[in-house]
PDB file of C-alpha atoms in Angstrom:
ATOM      1  CA  MET A   1     -35.558   6.830  27.943  1.00  0.00           C
ATOM      2  CA  TYR A   2     -39.035   8.370  27.625  1.00  0.00           C
ATOM      3  CA  ASP A   3     -40.741  11.516  26.324  1.00  0.00           C
ATOM      4  CA  LEU A   4     -41.886  14.217  28.815  1.00  0.00           C
ATOM      5  CA  SER A   5     -44.083  17.313  28.244  1.00  0.00           C
ATOM      6  CA  VAL A   6     -42.477  20.272  29.902  1.00  0.00           C
ATOM      7  CA  PRO A   7     -43.448  23.975  29.898  1.00  0.00           C
ATOM      8  CA  ILE A   8     -41.084  26.519  28.482  1.00  0.00           C
ATOM      9  CA  ILE A   9     -41.185  30.352  27.825  1.00  0.00           C
ATOM     10  CA  HIS A  10     -40.514  31.163  24.202  1.00  0.00           C
ATOM     11  CA  ASN A  11     -40.799  34.676  22.822  1.00  0.00           C
ATOM     12  CA  GLY A  12     -42.533  35.744  26.023  1.00  0.00           C
ATOM     13  CA  LYS A  13     -45.175  33.127  25.830  1.00  0.00           C
ATOM     14  CA  GLU A  14     -45.606  29.869  27.722  1.00  0.00           C
ATOM     15  CA  GLN A  15     -45.884  26.571  25.702  1.00  0.00           C
ATOM     16  CA  ASN A  16     -45.239  22.793  26.176  1.00  0.00           C
ATOM     17  CA  VAL A  17     -42.637  20.897  24.294  1.00  0.00           C
ATOM     18  CA  ILE A  18     -41.747  17.270  24.373  1.00  0.00           C
ATOM     19  CA  GLU A  19     -38.234  16.477  25.879  1.00  0.00           C
ATOM     20  CA  LYS A  20     -36.428  13.237  26.201  1.00  0.00           C
ATOM     21  CA  VAL A  21     -35.555  12.016  29.694  1.00  0.00           C
ATOM     22  CA  TYR A  22     -32.774   9.481  29.950  1.00  0.00           C
ATOM     23  CA  ASN A  23     -31.743   6.907  32.706  1.00  0.00           C
ATOM     24  CA  VAL A  24     -28.286   5.916  33.630  1.00  0.00           C
ATOM     25  CA  ASN A  25     -28.118   3.033  31.039  1.00  0.00           C
ATOM     26  CA  ASP A  26     -29.344   4.781  27.977  1.00  0.00           C
ATOM     27  CA  PHE A  27     -27.773   8.236  28.450  1.00  0.00           C
ATOM     28  CA  PRO A  28     -25.624   9.275  25.423  1.00  0.00           C
ATOM     29  CA  TYR A  29     -22.387   9.490  27.236  1.00  0.00           C
ATOM     30  CA  ASP A  30     -20.389   9.873  23.919  1.00  0.00           C
ATOM     31  CA  ILE A  31     -21.412  13.522  23.679  1.00  0.00           C
ATOM     32  CA  ILE A  32     -18.553  14.310  25.861  1.00  0.00           C
ATOM     33  CA  LYS A  33     -16.143  13.737  23.084  1.00  0.00           C
ATOM     34  CA  ASP A  34     -17.208  17.043  21.477  1.00  0.00           C
ATOM     35  CA  PHE A  35     -16.717  19.042  24.581  1.00  0.00           C
ATOM     36  CA  LYS A  36     -14.625  22.211  24.448  1.00  0.00           C
ATOM     37  CA  VAL A  37     -11.475  22.322  26.603  1.00  0.00           C
ATOM     38  CA  ILE A  38     -10.154  25.640  27.984  1.00  0.00           C
ATOM     39  CA  TYR A  39      -6.783  26.225  29.703  1.00  0.00           C
ATOM     40  CA  LYS A  40      -6.277  28.194  32.817  1.00  0.00           C
ATOM     41  CA  SER A  41      -3.237  28.887  35.034  1.00  0.00           C
ATOM     42  CA  LYS A  42      -2.946  29.602  38.632  1.00  0.00           C
ATOM     43  CA  GLY A  43       0.675  30.328  39.538  1.00  0.00           C
ATOM     44  CA  LYS A  44       2.743  27.590  38.218  1.00  0.00           C
ATOM     45  CA  ARG A  45      -0.249  25.226  37.940  1.00  0.00           C
ATOM     46  CA  LYS A  46      -2.044  24.734  34.710  1.00  0.00           C
ATOM     47  CA  TYR A  47      -5.597  23.441  34.617  1.00  0.00           C
ATOM     48  CA  ARG A  48      -7.824  22.176  31.801  1.00  0.00           C
ATOM     49  CA  TYR A  49     -11.633  22.471  32.091  1.00  0.00           C
ATOM     50  CA  PHE A  50     -14.527  21.372  30.126  1.00  0.00           C
ATOM     51  CA  ASN A  51     -16.088  24.711  28.958  1.00  0.00           C
ATOM     52  CA  GLU A  52     -19.542  23.170  28.828  1.00  0.00           C
ATOM     53  CA  SER A  53     -22.718  23.531  31.068  1.00  0.00           C
ATOM     54  CA  ILE A  54     -23.366  20.596  33.470  1.00  0.00           C
ATOM     55  CA  ALA A  55     -26.021  20.887  36.282  1.00  0.00           C
ATOM     56  CA  PHE A  56     -26.882  18.646  39.188  1.00  0.00           C
ATOM     57  CA  ASP A  57     -29.903  18.818  41.607  1.00  0.00           C
ATOM     58  CA  ILE A  58     -31.598  16.593  44.040  1.00  0.00           C
ATOM     59  CA  GLU A  59     -35.096  16.352  45.589  1.00  0.00           C
ATOM     60  CA  THR A  60     -35.320  15.445  49.272  1.00  0.00           C
ATOM     61  CA  THR A  61     -37.842  14.565  51.957  1.00  0.00           C
ATOM     62  CA  THR A  62     -37.396  15.440  55.651  1.00  0.00           C
ATOM     63  CA  ILE A  63     -38.900  13.200  58.267  1.00  0.00           C
ATOM     64  CA  LYS A  64     -39.649  15.059  61.458  1.00  0.00           C
ATOM     65  CA  LYS A  65     -39.973  13.172  64.785  1.00  0.00           C
ATOM     66  CA  LEU A  66     -39.777  13.863  68.596  1.00  0.00           C
ATOM     67  CA  ASN A  67     -36.892  12.380  70.682  1.00  0.00           C
ATOM     68  CA  GLU A  68     -37.379  10.966  74.210  1.00  0.00           C
ATOM     69  CA  LYS A  69     -37.498  14.446  75.708  1.00  0.00           C
ATOM     70  CA  GLY A  70     -40.252  15.490  73.384  1.00  0.00           C
ATOM     71  CA  GLU A  71     -37.902  17.845  71.313  1.00  0.00           C
ATOM     72  CA  PRO A  72     -38.351  17.921  67.654  1.00  0.00           C
ATOM     73  CA  PHE A  73     -35.619  16.619  65.270  1.00  0.00           C
ATOM     74  CA  GLY A  74     -35.528  15.479  61.645  1.00  0.00           C
ATOM     75  CA  TYR A  75     -33.510  13.733  59.061  1.00  0.00           C
ATOM     76  CA  GLY A  76     -33.561  14.045  55.285  1.00  0.00           C
ATOM     77  CA  PHE A  77     -33.017  11.710  52.389  1.00  0.00           C
ATOM     78  CA  MET A  78     -32.867  12.019  48.623  1.00  0.00           C
ATOM     79  CA  TYR A  79     -35.673  10.458  46.459  1.00  0.00           C
ATOM     80  CA  GLN A  80     -34.758  11.863  43.124  1.00  0.00           C
ATOM     81  CA  TRP A  81     -31.597  13.289  41.388  1.00  0.00           C
ATOM     82  CA  GLN A  82     -31.279  14.824  37.853  1.00  0.00           C
ATOM     83  CA  ILE A  83     -28.253  15.925  35.868  1.00  0.00           C
ATOM     84  CA  CYS A  84     -28.208  17.941  32.727  1.00  0.00           C
ATOM     85  CA  VAL A  85     -25.283  17.612  30.321  1.00  0.00           C
ATOM     86  CA  LYS A  86     -25.590  20.462  27.793  1.00  0.00           C
ATOM     87  CA  ASP A  87     -29.111  19.783  26.720  1.00  0.00           C
ATOM     88  CA  LYS A  88     -29.430  15.988  27.769  1.00  0.00           C
ATOM     89  CA  VAL A  89     -31.138  15.201  31.082  1.00  0.00           C
ATOM     90  CA  VAL A  90     -30.773  12.033  33.069  1.00  0.00           C
ATOM     91  CA  PHE A  91     -32.991  11.051  36.006  1.00  0.00           C
ATOM     92  CA  GLY A  92     -32.202   8.640  38.866  1.00  0.00           C
ATOM     93  CA  ARG A  93     -33.758   7.543  42.277  1.00  0.00           C
ATOM     94  CA  THR A  94     -30.712   6.159  44.189  1.00  0.00           C
ATOM     95  CA  TRP A  95     -27.267   7.153  45.059  1.00  0.00           C
ATOM     96  CA  GLU A  96     -25.948   4.053  43.478  1.00  0.00           C
ATOM     97  CA  GLU A  97     -27.349   5.200  40.149  1.00  0.00           C
ATOM     98  CA  PHE A  98     -25.780   8.609  40.666  1.00  0.00           C
ATOM     99  CA  LEU A  99     -22.321   7.153  41.310  1.00  0.00           C
ATOM    100  CA  GLN A 100     -22.773   4.801  38.355  1.00  0.00           C
ATOM    101  CA  PHE A 101     -23.393   7.873  36.220  1.00  0.00           C
ATOM    102  CA  ILE A 102     -20.431   9.834  37.470  1.00  0.00           C
ATOM    103  CA  ASN A 103     -18.124   6.770  36.999  1.00  0.00           C
ATOM    104  CA  ILE A 104     -19.244   6.329  33.350  1.00  0.00           C
ATOM    105  CA  LEU A 105     -18.863  10.071  32.721  1.00  0.00           C
ATOM    106  CA  LEU A 106     -15.275   9.817  34.061  1.00  0.00           C
ATOM    107  CA  GLU A 107     -14.527   6.699  31.978  1.00  0.00           C
ATOM    108  CA  LYS A 108     -15.653   8.636  28.850  1.00  0.00           C
ATOM    109  CA  ARG A 109     -13.523  11.713  29.753  1.00  0.00           C
ATOM    110  CA  ASP A 110     -10.557   9.518  30.135  1.00  0.00           C
ATOM    111  CA  LEU A 111     -11.168   7.637  26.921  1.00  0.00           C
ATOM    112  CA  TYR A 112     -11.504  10.803  24.730  1.00  0.00           C
ATOM    113  CA  PHE A 113      -9.193  13.141  26.797  1.00  0.00           C
ATOM    114  CA  LYS A 114      -6.756  10.534  28.218  1.00  0.00           C
ATOM    115  CA  ASP A 115      -3.726  12.814  28.122  1.00  0.00           C
ATOM    116  CA  LEU A 116      -5.264  15.884  29.609  1.00  0.00           C
ATOM    117  CA  ASN A 117      -7.069  14.900  32.880  1.00  0.00           C
ATOM    118  CA  VAL A 118      -9.691  17.465  32.185  1.00  0.00           C
ATOM    119  CA  ILE A 119     -11.601  19.012  35.177  1.00  0.00           C
ATOM    120  CA  ILE A 120     -15.370  18.507  34.892  1.00  0.00           C
ATOM    121  CA  PRO A 121     -17.347  21.447  36.401  1.00  0.00           C
ATOM    122  CA  ILE A 122     -20.773  20.561  37.618  1.00  0.00           C
ATOM    123  CA  TYR A 123     -23.003  23.535  38.804  1.00  0.00           C
ATOM    124  CA  VAL A 124     -25.375  23.261  41.619  1.00  0.00           C
ATOM    125  CA  HIS A 125     -27.673  25.914  42.817  1.00  0.00           C
ATOM    126  CA  ASN A 126     -27.061  26.220  46.563  1.00  0.00           C
ATOM    127  CA  LEU A 127     -24.192  23.615  46.679  1.00  0.00           C
ATOM    128  CA  SER A 128     -24.022  23.884  50.404  1.00  0.00           C
ATOM    129  CA  TYR A 129     -27.250  21.830  50.714  1.00  0.00           C
ATOM    130  CA  GLU A 130     -26.359  19.143  48.098  1.00  0.00           C
ATOM    131  CA  PHE A 131     -22.877  18.928  49.620  1.00  0.00           C
ATOM    132  CA  GLN A 132     -24.188  17.548  52.872  1.00  0.00           C
ATOM    133  CA  PHE A 133     -25.707  14.584  50.944  1.00  0.00           C
ATOM    134  CA  ILE A 134     -22.743  13.813  48.645  1.00  0.00           C
ATOM    135  CA  LYS A 135     -19.693  14.657  50.947  1.00  0.00           C
ATOM    136  CA  ASP A 136     -19.231  10.958  51.863  1.00  0.00           C
ATOM    137  CA  PHE A 137     -19.287   9.723  48.346  1.00  0.00           C
ATOM    138  CA  PHE A 138     -16.044  11.226  47.137  1.00  0.00           C
ATOM    139  CA  ILE A 139     -12.454  11.910  48.169  1.00  0.00           C
ATOM    140  CA  TRP A 140     -12.127  15.704  48.275  1.00  0.00           C
ATOM    141  CA  VAL A 141      -8.859  17.536  47.460  1.00  0.00           C
ATOM    142  CA  ASN A 142     -10.001  21.070  47.643  1.00  0.00           C
ATOM    143  CA  VAL A 143     -13.152  22.456  49.262  1.00  0.00           C
ATOM    144  CA  PHE A 144     -13.431  26.275  49.375  1.00  0.00           C
ATOM    145  CA  CYS A 145     -16.070  27.792  51.610  1.00  0.00           C
ATOM    146  CA  LYS A 146     -17.178  31.333  52.238  1.00  0.00           C
ATOM    147  CA  GLN A 147     -17.850  30.479  55.790  1.00  0.00           C
ATOM    148  CA  LYS A 148     -18.898  27.266  57.667  1.00  0.00           C
ATOM    149  CA  HIS A 149     -21.345  25.226  55.595  1.00  0.00           C
ATOM    150  CA  LYS A 150     -21.248  27.744  52.720  1.00  0.00           C
ATOM    151  CA  VAL A 151     -19.474  25.819  49.907  1.00  0.00           C
ATOM    152  CA  ILE A 152     -18.476  27.769  46.989  1.00  0.00           C
ATOM    153  CA  TYR A 153     -16.754  24.934  45.101  1.00  0.00           C
ATOM    154  CA  ALA A 154     -15.462  21.417  45.925  1.00  0.00           C
ATOM    155  CA  ARG A 155     -13.144  19.344  43.802  1.00  0.00           C
ATOM    156  CA  THR A 156     -12.752  15.545  44.060  1.00  0.00           C
ATOM    157  CA  ASN A 157      -9.523  13.564  43.536  1.00  0.00           C
ATOM    158  CA  LYS A 158     -10.977  12.469  40.154  1.00  0.00           C
ATOM    159  CA  ASN A 159     -11.187  16.096  39.055  1.00  0.00           C
ATOM    160  CA  ILE A 160     -14.868  16.630  39.265  1.00  0.00           C
ATOM    161  CA  GLU A 161     -15.481  20.142  40.575  1.00  0.00           C
ATOM    162  CA  PHE A 162     -18.934  20.956  41.984  1.00  0.00           C
ATOM    163  CA  ARG A 163     -19.540  24.717  41.760  1.00  0.00           C
ATOM    164  CA  CYS A 164     -22.152  26.697  43.414  1.00  0.00           C
ATOM    165  CA  SER A 165     -24.221  28.734  40.855  1.00  0.00           C
ATOM    166  CA  TYR A 166     -25.973  30.781  43.697  1.00  0.00           C
ATOM    167  CA  PHE A 167     -22.664  32.457  44.480  1.00  0.00           C
ATOM    168  CA  LEU A 168     -22.010  32.851  40.822  1.00  0.00           C
ATOM    169  CA  SER A 169     -25.267  34.708  40.264  1.00  0.00           C
ATOM    170  CA  ASN A 170     -26.070  35.985  43.778  1.00  0.00           C
ATOM    171  CA  MET A 171     -29.645  35.353  42.802  1.00  0.00           C
ATOM    172  CA  SER A 172     -32.299  32.755  43.571  1.00  0.00           C
ATOM    173  CA  PHE A 173     -32.689  30.294  40.794  1.00  0.00           C
ATOM    174  CA  LEU A 174     -36.064  31.802  39.948  1.00  0.00           C
ATOM    175  CA  LYS A 175     -34.431  35.187  39.455  1.00  0.00           C
ATOM    176  CA  MET A 176     -31.439  33.695  37.686  1.00  0.00           C
ATOM    177  CA  CYS A 177     -33.811  32.147  35.127  1.00  0.00           C
ATOM    178  CA  GLU A 178     -35.679  35.420  34.646  1.00  0.00           C
ATOM    179  CA  ASN A 179     -32.359  37.360  34.203  1.00  0.00           C
ATOM    180  CA  SER A 180     -30.756  34.899  31.761  1.00  0.00           C
ATOM    181  CA  LEU A 181     -31.371  35.558  28.036  1.00  0.00           C
ATOM    182  CA  LYS A 182     -30.865  31.867  27.120  1.00  0.00           C
ATOM    183  CA  CYS A 183     -33.054  30.356  29.665  1.00  0.00           C
ATOM    184  CA  ILE A 184     -36.403  29.072  28.381  1.00  0.00           C
ATOM    185  CA  HIS A 185     -36.911  26.137  30.737  1.00  0.00           C
ATOM    186  CA  TYR A 186     -37.866  28.332  33.757  1.00  0.00           C
ATOM    187  CA  LYS A 187     -38.392  27.105  37.346  1.00  0.00           C
ATOM    188  CA  LEU A 188     -41.748  25.708  37.907  1.00  0.00           C
ATOM    189  CA  ALA A 189     -41.945  26.841  41.668  1.00  0.00           C
ATOM    190  CA  ASP A 190     -45.793  27.093  41.735  1.00  0.00           C
ATOM    191  CA  MET A 191     -46.269  23.585  40.445  1.00  0.00           C
ATOM    192  CA  TYR A 192     -44.616  21.495  43.174  1.00  0.00           C
ATOM    193  CA  ASP A 193     -45.814  20.333  46.541  1.00  0.00           C
ATOM    194  CA  TYR A 194     -42.738  20.562  48.676  1.00  0.00           C
ATOM    195  CA  LYS A 195     -44.487  19.050  51.759  1.00  0.00           C
ATOM    196  CA  LYS A 196     -45.549  15.819  50.211  1.00  0.00           C
ATOM    197  CA  LEU A 197     -43.797  12.867  51.521  1.00  0.00           C
ATOM    198  CA  ARG A 198     -41.961  11.040  48.833  1.00  0.00           C
ATOM    199  CA  THR A 199     -39.531   8.107  48.743  1.00  0.00           C
ATOM    200  CA  PRO A 200     -37.365   6.688  45.897  1.00  0.00           C
ATOM    201  CA  LYS A 201     -40.198   4.255  45.236  1.00  0.00           C
ATOM    202  CA  THR A 202     -42.811   7.002  45.006  1.00  0.00           C
ATOM    203  CA  GLU A 203     -44.111   7.278  41.308  1.00  0.00           C
ATOM    204  CA  LEU A 204     -43.655  10.897  40.292  1.00  0.00           C
ATOM    205  CA  THR A 205     -46.396  12.694  38.349  1.00  0.00           C
ATOM    206  CA  ASP A 206     -45.584  14.144  34.920  1.00  0.00           C
ATOM    207  CA  ILE A 207     -45.881  17.651  36.597  1.00  0.00           C
ATOM    208  CA  GLU A 208     -43.342  16.636  39.284  1.00  0.00           C
ATOM    209  CA  LYS A 209     -41.016  15.179  36.606  1.00  0.00           C
ATOM    210  CA  ALA A 210     -41.259  18.431  34.528  1.00  0.00           C
ATOM    211  CA  TYR A 211     -40.217  20.369  37.653  1.00  0.00           C
ATOM    212  CA  CYS A 212     -37.187  18.217  38.184  1.00  0.00           C
ATOM    213  CA  TYR A 213     -36.370  18.526  34.393  1.00  0.00           C
ATOM    214  CA  ASN A 214     -36.508  22.227  34.283  1.00  0.00           C
ATOM    215  CA  ASP A 215     -34.452  22.654  37.389  1.00  0.00           C
ATOM    216  CA  VAL A 216     -31.408  21.289  35.720  1.00  0.00           C
ATOM    217  CA  ARG A 217     -32.055  22.106  31.976  1.00  0.00           C
ATOM    218  CA  GLY A 218     -32.825  25.669  33.017  1.00  0.00           C
ATOM    219  CA  LEU A 219     -29.703  25.871  35.090  1.00  0.00           C
ATOM    220  CA  CYS A 220     -27.592  24.734  32.170  1.00  0.00           C
ATOM    221  CA  GLU A 221     -29.222  27.570  30.043  1.00  0.00           C
ATOM    222  CA  CYS A 222     -28.421  30.025  32.688  1.00  0.00           C
ATOM    223  CA  ILE A 223     -24.764  28.893  32.809  1.00  0.00           C
ATOM    224  CA  ASP A 224     -24.582  29.016  29.023  1.00  0.00           C
ATOM    225  CA  SER A 225     -25.542  32.680  29.384  1.00  0.00           C
ATOM    226  CA  TYR A 226     -22.581  33.266  31.673  1.00  0.00           C
ATOM    227  CA  LEU A 227     -20.088  31.154  29.561  1.00  0.00           C
TER     228      LEU A 227
END
């Protein structure tokens, strides 16, 4: 855990505040015990959901090359992921860390809500992109798409439900932040060099970390506005 200075908009003015960033090992997982649960029915089926904001995002690098015919092709990999649970943000650099975090979250859910098997909604802005990276890490029981490669939501056999907040808002994340009354951790689109080559071993600057932080903290604030 460490302190990070991030920009926010408060009362129409930009200012910097100090926020805590957690890793997988020191994240306060026990906050899940205070989560609110809501009940919904679909036909004869009854579902229980956490009525709380959780957001997930990744940062990726694309390597572009030429094949034997001189035709361009590329492949991408993740070098940074972040999850916000209400107002707590965790950073990780590998998929192993991501899966470790998810598994601990599931253990805490089953500990505090063992008789309910509650669904954990996790919001992702443009889930279709992230889904291509995480699709092989889970067993999926329900994937609903608007069309090919346009994922609206996807539920695992462990009742984690990834939901696309783009289809919820029909706005870019920047516009969603601007139109959400509770969002103060706005998207830092002008502060990030998207063309820079980064790997999981690349040391991120404080500006880059602030960008990653606001992407998920801001999305949680947007989701709070909808909830």
